[in-house]
Amino acid sequence: MRIKTRFAPSPTGYLHVGGARTALFSWLYARNKQGKFILRVEDTDLERSTEISTTNILNGLKWLGLDWDEEPTLQSARIHRYQEILNDMVDKKLAYYCDCSKSRLSSLREQQLAEKIKPKYDNKCRERNLKSSDNTVIRFSNPLNGKVIFDDLVFGKISVDNSELDDLVLQRSDGMPTYNFAAAIDDYDMEITHVIRGDDHINNTPKQINILEALAFQVPKFAHLPMILNEDGKRMSKRHDAVNVMQYREEGILPEALLNYLVRLGWSHNDQEIFSINEMIKLFDLANVNKASATFSKDKLLWINKNYIQNFENINYINELEDIIKQIGADIKLGPPLHKILPFFAKRSETLIDFAKDCLFLYTDKIEYNSPSVSRFFTNGIQTSMNKVVDMLEGAQGWSLEEISQIIKSVIKMDSLKFPQLAQPIRIALTGDTNSPGIAEVIFLVGKERTVARINAAIRLNS
RNA sequence: GUCCCCAUCGUCUAGUGGUUAGGACAUCGCCCUUUCACGGCGAAAACAGGGGUUCGAAUCCCCUUGGGGACGCCA
């Protein structure tokens, strides 16, 4: 049978890192097996679901490059199908109507909690044979005895006693199906072979298996993924943690890098750290997924990102970089085309934001001097040497790195200077700060005319 | 509280009965150096604890401890 996996987000926010990791593993598994990967939007909660959330989540997946097969399915479009099955279940006494009020349910729950027992529905309506009416829900007649055992592809054998489960609601009083019901039916109808999801769903699995088995529907295989914890070792939360995938984009993280970081959170292939997308697809398997939850490390993400930025020959991020430079307010036409500066800046940047800031002096003529550095390096008399550099640069025949480098060196020799004594004030004149690529490279990239203008301006200001 | 699950350096992990317990991030030191970086070399750093099983346990079993998850007309 052809492998088919799905990612089934609820449209109640954006794509967060946990969801992205789940989607990635699901996607990798399908791609590795030449199977299908589909999307299912679980929008059965009318209160919380929004269309904008669906768009956000899809955009997140697109940015990451996690492409899907088939049109995404909305559960809200399938209510007739759920209804059909529900009617059948009630007919077959696999499910029943229940009119217990929410207040009765909550006091029951409080009582059970007070008695220190697991809160469960007491099956009051199970044998009452109620008819459907405005306020009724449909509950599942969960088996009373025995246990549910399934073989999780990551965790191995998991066993839960039916006495731990209760008659869960399948359909709300507003007519919408609940998660455990809709997900089980959809996985069956959509012929999902492998349900890959977070391990917070382990406890739902026996419920879904019972529903499927009651209906004599085939049960898919399950693979639960360990959770991702934040740097405090707590579960990632929207309040405290950077969990929106698009936030990483704004921070200058490359999608390939985020994917690479995420794939190593819970999965490994010996000692390998860096994987191209194709390698991930080729090497991914569920057998090497870890069981323990993992802590998210921004440091390591940045390290991986740095690797990808350095690897500009294979990863194209010029358009993204250009957007950021424009956002900062610089004019890309003032300086060299971006692909020409890559070799000089790529190995210096952890993020695209760093990169953009570092190369900004090439794309703006408003140089803001870092004043403490100015006073430190613009020592008495250095202006004379700087003037010599200007003169020689103006007289230069060509404009090569080698030639520029020779000019700097000759002035240093002429005036008996140490390299930084001359290089630093020039660097400040050209870039505003003390940190940049090599001084000859900077001069080369800024260009003759602008270099001369900037050095002259700096000399005027500091003499 | 009840149930389910997990447990190797600070972090991500390799390891599937016999290893000096390996790699990576971060940290620290040295080297390189034209500033900041990059890079190179090196150091420190772990099998949660206790019982078994075994000639031999990080690896298998049990208990304890710690952590996570679930217990909704959320997903």
Coordinates of C-alpha atoms (C1' of nucleotides) in Angstrom, one line a residue:
Chain A
M1 CA 0.0 0.0 0.0
R2 CA 1.1 3.5 -0.8
I3 CA 2.3 5.4 2.2
K4 CA 0.3 8.5 3.1
T5 CA 0.8 10.9 6.0
R6 CA -0.9 14.1 7.0
F7 CA -0.4 17.2 8.9
A8 CA -3.5 18.3 10.7
P9 CA -3.3 21.7 12.3
S10 CA -6.2 23.5 13.9
P11 CA -6.5 27.0 12.5
T12 CA -6.3 28.9 15.8
G13 CA -3.0 30.8 15.4
Y14 CA 0.1 30.5 13.3
L15 CA 2.5 27.7 12.5
H16 CA 4.6 27.2 15.6
V17 CA 7.9 25.3 15.8
G18 CA 6.4 22.2 17.3
G19 CA 3.9 22.0 14.5
A20 CA 6.6 22.7 12.0
R21 CA 8.6 19.8 13.4
T22 CA 5.6 17.5 13.2
A23 CA 4.9 18.6 9.7
L24 CA 8.6 18.1 8.7
F25 CA 8.8 14.5 10.1
S26 CA 5.5 13.6 8.5
W27 CA 6.6 15.2 5.2
L28 CA 10.0 13.5 5.3
Y29 CA 8.5 10.1 6.0
A30 CA 6.1 10.4 3.0
R31 CA 8.8 11.8 0.7
N32 CA 11.2 9.1 1.8
K33 CA 8.7 6.4 0.9
Q34 CA 7.6 8.1 -2.3
G35 CA 4.2 8.4 -0.6
K36 CA 1.8 11.3 -0.2
F37 CA 1.7 14.0 2.3
I38 CA -1.6 15.9 2.8
L39 CA -3.0 18.7 4.8
R40 CA -6.1 18.6 6.8
V41 CA -7.4 21.7 8.6
E42 CA -9.1 20.7 11.8
D43 CA -11.6 23.6 12.1
T44 CA -14.4 21.9 14.1
D45 CA -14.1 24.4 16.9
L46 CA -16.3 27.2 15.5
E47 CA -15.3 29.6 18.3
R48 CA -11.6 29.5 17.8
S49 CA -11.0 28.7 14.1
T50 CA -10.3 31.5 11.7
E51 CA -9.5 31.7 8.0
I52 CA -6.6 33.9 8.6
S53 CA -5.0 31.2 10.8
T54 CA -5.3 28.7 8.0
T55 CA -3.6 31.2 5.6
N56 CA -0.8 31.8 8.2
I57 CA -0.2 28.2 8.7
L58 CA -0.1 27.4 5.0
N59 CA 2.3 30.3 4.5
G60 CA 4.5 29.0 7.1
L61 CA 4.7 25.6 5.4
K62 CA 5.3 27.3 2.1
W63 CA 8.1 29.3 3.5
L64 CA 9.7 26.1 4.8
G65 CA 9.2 24.4 1.5
L66 CA 7.1 21.6 2.9
D67 CA 4.8 21.1 -0.1
W68 CA 1.7 19.0 0.1
D69 CA -0.2 16.7 -2.3
E70 CA -3.9 17.2 -3.0
E71 CA -6.0 20.2 -2.0
P72 CA -6.1 20.7 1.8
T73 CA -9.2 19.4 3.4
L74 CA -11.4 21.4 5.8
Q75 CA -13.2 19.3 8.3
S76 CA -16.0 21.8 8.4
A77 CA -16.7 20.8 4.8
R78 CA -17.2 17.2 5.8
I79 CA -19.9 17.4 8.4
H80 CA -22.4 15.5 6.3
R81 CA -20.0 12.5 6.3
Y82 CA -19.6 12.7 10.1
Q83 CA -23.4 12.9 10.5
E84 CA -23.8 9.8 8.3
I85 CA -21.4 7.8 10.4
L86 CA -22.9 9.1 13.7
N87 CA -26.4 8.1 12.7
D88 CA -25.1 4.7 11.9
M89 CA -23.3 4.5 15.2
V90 CA -26.4 5.4 17.1
D91 CA -28.5 2.9 15.2
K92 CA -26.0 0.2 16.0
K93 CA -25.8 1.3 19.7
L94 CA -22.2 2.2 19.3
A95 CA -23.0 5.7 20.4
Y96 CA -25.9 7.4 22.2
Y97 CA -27.5 10.8 22.8
C98 CA -26.8 12.4 26.1
D99 CA -28.6 15.4 27.6
C100 CA -26.5 15.9 30.7
S101 CA -26.1 19.6 31.4
K102 CA -22.7 21.3 31.5
S103 CA -23.3 22.1 35.1
R104 CA -24.0 18.5 36.0
L105 CA -20.8 17.5 34.2
S106 CA -18.7 20.0 36.0
S107 CA -20.0 19.2 39.4
L108 CA -19.4 15.5 38.7
R109 CA -15.9 16.4 37.7
E110 CA -15.3 18.5 40.8
Q111 CA -16.6 15.7 43.0
Q112 CA -14.3 13.1 41.4
L113 CA -11.4 15.4 41.7
A114 CA -12.2 15.9 45.4
E115 CA -12.3 12.1 45.8
K116 CA -8.9 12.0 44.1
I117 CA -10.1 9.8 41.3
K118 CA -9.7 10.3 37.6
P119 CA -12.5 12.6 36.3
K120 CA -14.7 10.6 33.9
Y121 CA -18.3 10.7 32.6
D122 CA -20.5 8.4 34.6
N123 CA -22.4 6.9 31.7
K124 CA -25.7 8.2 33.0
C125 CA -27.3 8.4 29.6
R126 CA -25.8 5.3 28.1
E127 CA -28.9 3.1 28.5
R128 CA -31.5 5.8 28.3
N129 CA -32.1 5.6 24.6
L130 CA -32.6 9.3 24.2
K131 CA -33.6 10.9 21.0
S132 CA -31.8 13.8 19.4
S133 CA -32.9 17.2 20.5
D134 CA -31.5 20.7 20.8
N135 CA -29.2 20.2 23.7
T136 CA -28.0 16.7 23.2
V137 CA -24.6 15.5 22.3
I138 CA -23.6 12.1 21.0
R139 CA -21.3 10.0 23.1
F140 CA -19.3 7.0 22.2
S141 CA -20.0 3.7 24.0
N142 CA -16.5 3.0 24.9
P143 CA -15.8 -0.6 25.7
L144 CA -16.0 -1.2 29.5
N145 CA -13.5 -3.9 29.8
G146 CA -10.2 -5.0 28.3
K147 CA -7.4 -2.8 27.2
V148 CA -6.2 -1.1 24.1
I149 CA -2.7 -2.0 23.0
F150 CA -0.9 -0.4 20.1
D151 CA 2.6 -0.6 18.7
D152 CA 3.9 2.9 18.4
L153 CA 6.6 3.3 15.8
V154 CA 8.6 5.5 18.1
F155 CA 7.6 4.5 21.6
G156 CA 7.0 0.8 21.1
K157 CA 4.1 -1.0 22.8
I158 CA 1.7 1.3 24.7
S159 CA -1.1 -0.2 26.7
V160 CA -4.1 1.5 28.2
D161 CA -7.0 0.0 30.2
N162 CA -10.4 0.7 28.9
S163 CA -11.5 1.5 32.4
E164 CA -9.3 4.5 32.1
L165 CA -11.3 5.8 29.2
D166 CA -14.8 7.2 29.3
D167 CA -17.7 7.7 26.9
L168 CA -16.3 10.7 25.1
V169 CA -18.4 13.2 23.2
L170 CA -18.4 12.5 19.4
Q171 CA -20.7 15.3 18.4
R172 CA -21.3 18.6 20.2
S173 CA -24.7 20.1 20.8
D174 CA -23.9 22.5 18.0
G175 CA -23.7 19.6 15.6
M176 CA -19.9 19.7 15.1
P177 CA -17.9 16.6 15.6
T178 CA -15.2 16.6 18.2
Y179 CA -11.5 16.1 17.6
N180 CA -11.1 12.4 18.4
F181 CA -14.0 11.4 16.3
A182 CA -13.3 13.6 13.2
A183 CA -9.6 12.8 13.2
A184 CA -10.2 9.1 13.4
I185 CA -12.8 9.1 10.6
D186 CA -10.7 11.4 8.4
D187 CA -7.6 9.3 8.8
Y188 CA -9.6 6.3 7.7
D189 CA -11.4 8.1 4.8
M190 CA -8.3 9.7 3.6
E191 CA -6.4 6.4 3.7
I192 CA -3.8 7.7 6.0
T193 CA -1.3 4.9 6.6
H194 CA 0.9 6.6 9.2
V195 CA -0.3 9.1 11.8
I196 CA 2.7 11.1 12.8
R197 CA 2.0 13.7 15.5
G198 CA 3.2 15.0 18.8
D199 CA 3.3 12.7 21.8
D200 CA 0.7 14.9 23.5
H201 CA -1.7 12.7 21.5
I202 CA -0.6 9.4 22.9
N203 CA -3.5 9.5 25.3
N204 CA -6.0 10.2 22.4
T205 CA -4.8 7.2 20.4
P206 CA -6.6 4.5 22.4
K207 CA -9.8 6.5 22.1
Q208 CA -9.4 6.8 18.3
I209 CA -8.6 3.1 18.0
N210 CA -11.7 2.2 19.9
I211 CA -13.9 4.3 17.6
L212 CA -12.2 2.9 14.5
E213 CA -12.6 -0.7 15.8
A214 CA -16.2 -0.2 16.7
L215 CA -16.8 0.8 13.1
A216 CA -14.6 -2.0 11.8
F217 CA -12.4 0.5 10.1
Q218 CA -8.8 -0.1 9.5
V219 CA -6.5 1.4 12.1
P220 CA -3.5 3.3 10.8
K221 CA 0.0 3.0 12.2
F222 CA 1.0 5.6 14.8
A223 CA 4.3 7.4 15.4
H224 CA 4.3 9.9 18.2
L225 CA 7.1 12.5 18.3
P226 CA 8.6 13.7 21.6
M227 CA 7.7 17.3 22.5
I228 CA 10.0 20.2 22.1
L229 CA 10.6 22.1 25.4
N230 CA 11.8 25.7 25.7
E231 CA 15.1 26.7 27.2
D232 CA 13.7 26.5 30.6
G233 CA 12.8 22.9 30.1
K234 CA 9.1 23.7 30.0
R235 CA 6.7 23.1 27.2
M236 CA 6.9 25.7 24.5
S237 CA 4.2 28.3 25.1
K238 CA 3.0 31.1 22.9
R239 CA 3.3 33.6 25.7
H240 CA 6.9 33.1 26.6
D241 CA 8.7 31.6 23.7
A242 CA 9.5 32.5 20.1
V243 CA 7.3 29.8 18.6
N244 CA 6.0 31.4 15.5
V245 CA 7.9 30.0 12.6
M246 CA 7.6 33.3 10.7
Q247 CA 9.3 35.1 13.5
Y248 CA 12.5 33.2 12.6
R249 CA 12.1 34.4 9.1
E250 CA 12.0 38.0 10.5
E251 CA 15.1 37.2 12.5
G252 CA 17.0 36.3 9.4
I253 CA 16.9 32.5 9.7
L254 CA 16.9 30.6 6.5
P255 CA 14.2 28.0 6.0
E256 CA 16.7 25.3 5.2
A257 CA 18.5 26.0 8.4
L258 CA 15.4 25.9 10.5
L259 CA 14.5 22.6 8.9
N260 CA 18.0 21.2 9.5
Y261 CA 17.8 22.3 13.1
L262 CA 14.4 20.8 13.6
V263 CA 15.2 17.5 12.0
R264 CA 18.0 17.0 14.5
L265 CA 15.7 17.6 17.4
G266 CA 14.6 14.1 18.0
W267 CA 16.1 12.4 15.0
S268 CA 19.7 11.6 14.2
H269 CA 21.8 9.9 11.6
N270 CA 25.0 8.9 13.4
D271 CA 27.1 12.0 14.1
Q272 CA 25.9 14.0 11.1
E273 CA 24.7 17.5 11.9
I274 CA 24.2 19.2 8.5
F275 CA 21.7 17.7 6.1
S276 CA 20.5 19.1 2.8
I277 CA 16.8 18.7 2.2
N278 CA 17.5 15.8 -0.2
E279 CA 19.7 14.1 2.3
M280 CA 17.0 14.4 4.9
I281 CA 14.5 12.8 2.6
K282 CA 16.9 10.1 1.7
L283 CA 18.1 9.3 5.2
F284 CA 15.0 9.9 7.4
D285 CA 13.4 7.0 9.2
L286 CA 11.2 6.6 12.2
A287 CA 13.5 4.0 13.8
N288 CA 16.0 6.7 14.7
V289 CA 13.5 9.0 16.3
N290 CA 14.3 9.6 19.9
K291 CA 11.7 9.1 22.7
A292 CA 12.8 11.8 25.1
S293 CA 11.6 15.3 24.7
A294 CA 14.1 17.8 23.5
T295 CA 15.0 21.3 24.6
F296 CA 15.1 24.0 21.9
S297 CA 18.4 25.7 21.6
K298 CA 18.6 29.1 19.8
D299 CA 22.4 28.9 19.9
K300 CA 22.5 25.8 17.9
L301 CA 19.9 27.1 15.5
L302 CA 22.1 30.1 14.9
W303 CA 25.2 27.9 14.4
I304 CA 23.3 25.9 11.7
N305 CA 22.0 29.1 10.2
K306 CA 25.6 30.4 9.9
N307 CA 26.5 27.2 8.1
Y308 CA 23.8 27.8 5.6
I309 CA 24.7 31.4 5.1
Q310 CA 28.3 30.5 4.4
N311 CA 27.2 27.9 2.0
F312 CA 25.9 30.6 -0.4
E313 CA 27.1 28.6 -3.4
N314 CA 24.4 26.1 -2.8
I315 CA 21.7 28.1 -1.0
N316 CA 20.2 31.1 -2.7
Y317 CA 19.1 33.7 -0.2
I318 CA 19.8 36.8 -2.3
N319 CA 16.2 37.9 -2.7
E320 CA 15.5 37.5 1.0
L321 CA 18.6 39.5 1.8
E322 CA 17.7 42.2 -0.7
D323 CA 14.3 42.6 1.0
I324 CA 15.9 43.0 4.4
I325 CA 18.4 45.6 3.1
K326 CA 15.5 47.6 1.6
Q327 CA 13.5 47.3 4.8
I328 CA 16.4 48.9 6.6
G329 CA 16.0 51.7 4.2
A330 CA 19.1 51.4 2.0
D331 CA 19.3 51.5 -1.7
I332 CA 20.6 48.4 -3.3
K333 CA 21.5 50.2 -6.5
L334 CA 24.1 52.3 -4.6
G335 CA 26.4 49.3 -4.2
P336 CA 27.6 46.2 -6.0
P337 CA 25.1 43.5 -6.9
L338 CA 24.6 41.2 -3.9
H339 CA 26.0 38.1 -5.5
K340 CA 29.4 39.9 -5.8
I341 CA 29.6 40.7 -2.1
L342 CA 28.6 37.2 -0.8
P343 CA 32.2 35.9 -0.6
F344 CA 33.2 38.9 1.6
F345 CA 30.3 38.8 4.0
A346 CA 28.8 35.4 4.1
K347 CA 31.2 33.9 6.6
R348 CA 30.8 36.7 9.0
S349 CA 27.0 36.5 9.6
E350 CA 24.9 34.3 11.8
T351 CA 21.7 35.7 10.4
L352 CA 20.5 37.5 7.3
I353 CA 19.9 40.5 9.6
D354 CA 23.5 40.5 10.6
F355 CA 24.5 40.2 7.0
A356 CA 22.3 43.2 6.0
K357 CA 23.6 45.4 8.8
D358 CA 27.2 44.5 8.1
C359 CA 27.0 45.3 4.4
L360 CA 24.8 48.4 4.9
F361 CA 27.6 50.8 4.3
L362 CA 27.7 49.7 0.7
Y363 CA 24.1 50.6 0.1
T364 CA 23.9 54.0 1.8
D365 CA 26.0 57.1 1.8
K366 CA 24.9 58.2 5.2
I367 CA 27.7 56.9 7.3
E368 CA 27.2 57.2 11.0
Y369 CA 30.5 57.2 12.9
N370 CA 30.9 55.2 16.1
S371 CA 32.3 58.1 18.1
P372 CA 34.4 56.4 20.7
S373 CA 36.2 54.6 17.9
V374 CA 36.7 57.8 16.1
S375 CA 38.5 59.4 19.0
R376 CA 40.5 56.3 19.6
F377 CA 41.8 55.8 16.1
F378 CA 42.0 59.3 14.6
T379 CA 45.3 60.1 16.2
N380 CA 47.3 63.2 15.5
G381 CA 48.9 63.1 12.1
I382 CA 47.1 60.1 10.7
Q383 CA 45.3 62.4 8.4
T384 CA 48.5 62.9 6.4
S385 CA 48.8 59.2 5.8
M386 CA 45.2 59.0 4.9
N387 CA 45.7 61.8 2.4
K388 CA 48.4 59.8 0.8
V389 CA 46.1 56.8 0.5
V390 CA 43.5 59.0 -1.2
D391 CA 46.1 60.4 -3.6
M392 CA 47.4 56.9 -4.5
L393 CA 43.9 55.5 -4.8
E394 CA 42.9 58.3 -7.2
G395 CA 46.0 57.6 -9.3
A396 CA 45.4 53.9 -9.4
Q397 CA 45.3 52.5 -12.9
G398 CA 42.9 49.6 -12.3
W399 CA 40.9 48.7 -9.3
S400 CA 41.9 45.3 -8.0
L401 CA 42.1 43.9 -4.5
E402 CA 45.8 43.3 -5.1
E403 CA 46.5 46.9 -6.2
I404 CA 44.5 48.4 -3.3
S405 CA 46.3 46.2 -0.9
Q406 CA 49.7 47.3 -2.2
I407 CA 48.7 51.0 -1.8
I408 CA 47.8 50.5 1.8
K409 CA 50.9 48.6 2.5
S410 CA 53.2 51.1 0.9
V411 CA 51.7 54.0 2.9
I412 CA 52.2 52.0 6.1
K413 CA 55.8 51.4 5.2
M414 CA 56.4 55.0 4.1
D415 CA 55.0 56.4 7.3
S416 CA 56.3 53.6 9.6
L417 CA 52.9 52.7 10.9
K418 CA 51.4 49.5 12.2
F419 CA 48.7 48.2 10.1
P420 CA 45.8 49.0 12.3
Q421 CA 46.9 52.5 12.8
L422 CA 46.1 53.2 9.3
A423 CA 43.5 50.6 8.5
Q424 CA 41.2 51.4 11.4
P425 CA 40.6 55.1 10.7
I426 CA 40.1 54.2 7.0
R427 CA 37.7 51.5 8.1
I428 CA 35.8 54.0 10.2
A429 CA 35.7 56.5 7.4
L430 CA 34.2 54.0 5.0
T431 CA 31.9 51.9 7.2
G432 CA 31.4 54.1 10.4
D433 CA 32.7 51.3 12.6
T434 CA 35.7 49.3 13.6
N435 CA 34.5 45.9 12.4
S436 CA 34.2 45.0 8.7
P437 CA 35.8 42.7 6.1
G438 CA 39.4 43.3 5.2
I439 CA 40.2 46.9 4.6
A440 CA 41.3 46.3 1.0
E441 CA 38.1 44.4 0.4
V442 CA 36.1 47.3 1.8
I443 CA 37.8 49.8 -0.4
F444 CA 37.4 47.6 -3.4
L445 CA 33.6 47.2 -2.8
V446 CA 32.9 50.8 -1.9
G447 CA 34.6 51.9 -5.1
K448 CA 37.1 54.6 -5.9
E449 CA 34.8 57.6 -6.0
R450 CA 33.0 56.9 -2.8
T451 CA 36.1 55.8 -1.0
V452 CA 37.8 59.0 -1.8
A453 CA 34.8 61.0 -0.8
R454 CA 34.4 59.2 2.5
I455 CA 38.0 59.4 3.5
N456 CA 38.1 63.1 2.7
A457 CA 35.0 63.7 4.7
A458 CA 36.4 61.9 7.7
I459 CA 39.6 63.8 7.5
R460 CA 37.7 67.1 7.4
L461 CA 35.6 66.1 10.4
N462 CA 38.6 65.1 12.4
S463 CA 41.2 67.8 11.8
Chain B
rG1 C1' -5.1 13.0 42.4
rU2 C1' -5.4 9.0 38.4
rC3 C1' -3.5 7.1 34.0
rC4 C1' 0.3 7.1 29.9
rC5 C1' 5.2 8.1 28.6
rC6 C1' 10.4 9.5 29.2
rA7 C1' 15.6 9.6 31.6
rU8 C1' 23.8 9.6 28.4
rC9 C1' 28.1 16.0 29.2
rG10 C1' 24.6 22.7 30.6
rU11 C1' 22.0 21.6 25.4
rC12 C1' 21.1 18.3 20.9
rU13 C1' 22.7 13.4 20.4
rA14 C1' 25.8 8.4 19.0
rG15 C1' 25.6 3.9 21.6
rU16 C1' 21.1 -1.7 20.9
rG17 C1' 25.7 -6.9 26.7
rG18 C1' 32.4 -6.3 26.4
rU19 C1' 34.1 1.4 23.8
rU20 C1' 39.8 5.0 27.1
rA21 C1' 31.3 6.2 26.7
rG22 C1' 32.0 9.2 20.4
rG23 C1' 30.3 13.8 17.8
rA24 C1' 28.0 18.7 17.7
rC25 C1' 26.3 23.5 20.1
rA26 C1' 27.6 26.5 24.1
rU27 C1' 31.9 27.5 27.5
rC28 C1' 37.3 28.0 28.4
rG29 C1' 42.5 28.1 26.5
rC30 C1' 46.1 28.3 22.5
rC31 C1' 47.2 29.3 17.3
rC32 C1' 46.2 32.2 12.9
rU33 C1' 45.3 37.5 12.1
rU34 C1' 44.5 43.7 9.2
rU35 C1' 39.6 45.2 13.1
rC36 C1' 35.4 42.0 14.0
rA37 C1' 34.7 37.5 12.3
rC38 C1' 36.0 32.7 9.7
rG39 C1' 39.2 28.8 10.5
rG40 C1' 42.7 25.3 13.1
rC41 C1' 44.2 22.8 17.6
rG42 C1' 43.1 21.5 22.6
rA43 C1' 40.6 21.4 27.6
rA44 C1' 36.7 20.8 30.9
rA45 C1' 32.0 18.4 30.8
rA46 C1' 27.4 12.8 31.1
rC47 C1' 25.3 7.2 31.7
rA48 C1' 19.7 10.3 38.0
rG49 C1' 19.8 6.8 42.6
rG50 C1' 19.2 1.8 44.4
rG51 C1' 18.4 -3.2 43.7
rG52 C1' 18.5 -7.5 40.6
rU53 C1' 19.8 -10.8 35.7
rU54 C1' 24.7 -11.9 33.7
rC55 C1' 31.4 -14.0 33.5
rG56 C1' 30.3 -8.9 32.1
rA57 C1' 25.8 -3.8 32.1
rA58 C1' 24.7 3.2 29.7
rU59 C1' 22.4 -1.0 27.2
rC60 C1' 17.7 -6.2 30.0
rC61 C1' 14.1 -6.4 34.6
rC62 C1' 12.1 -4.0 39.2
rC63 C1' 11.7 0.0 42.7
rU64 C1' 12.7 5.2 43.9
rU65 C1' 13.5 10.0 42.2
rG66 C1' 13.0 13.6 38.6
rG67 C1' 10.6 15.4 34.1
rG68 C1' 6.7 15.6 30.4
rG69 C1' 1.8 14.6 28.7
rA70 C1' -3.3 13.4 29.2
rC71 C1' -7.7 13.4 32.1
rG72 C1' -13.2 19.3 27.9
rC73 C1' -19.4 19.8 24.1
rC74 C1' -10.0 22.4 22.6
rA75 C1' -7.1 20.2 19.1

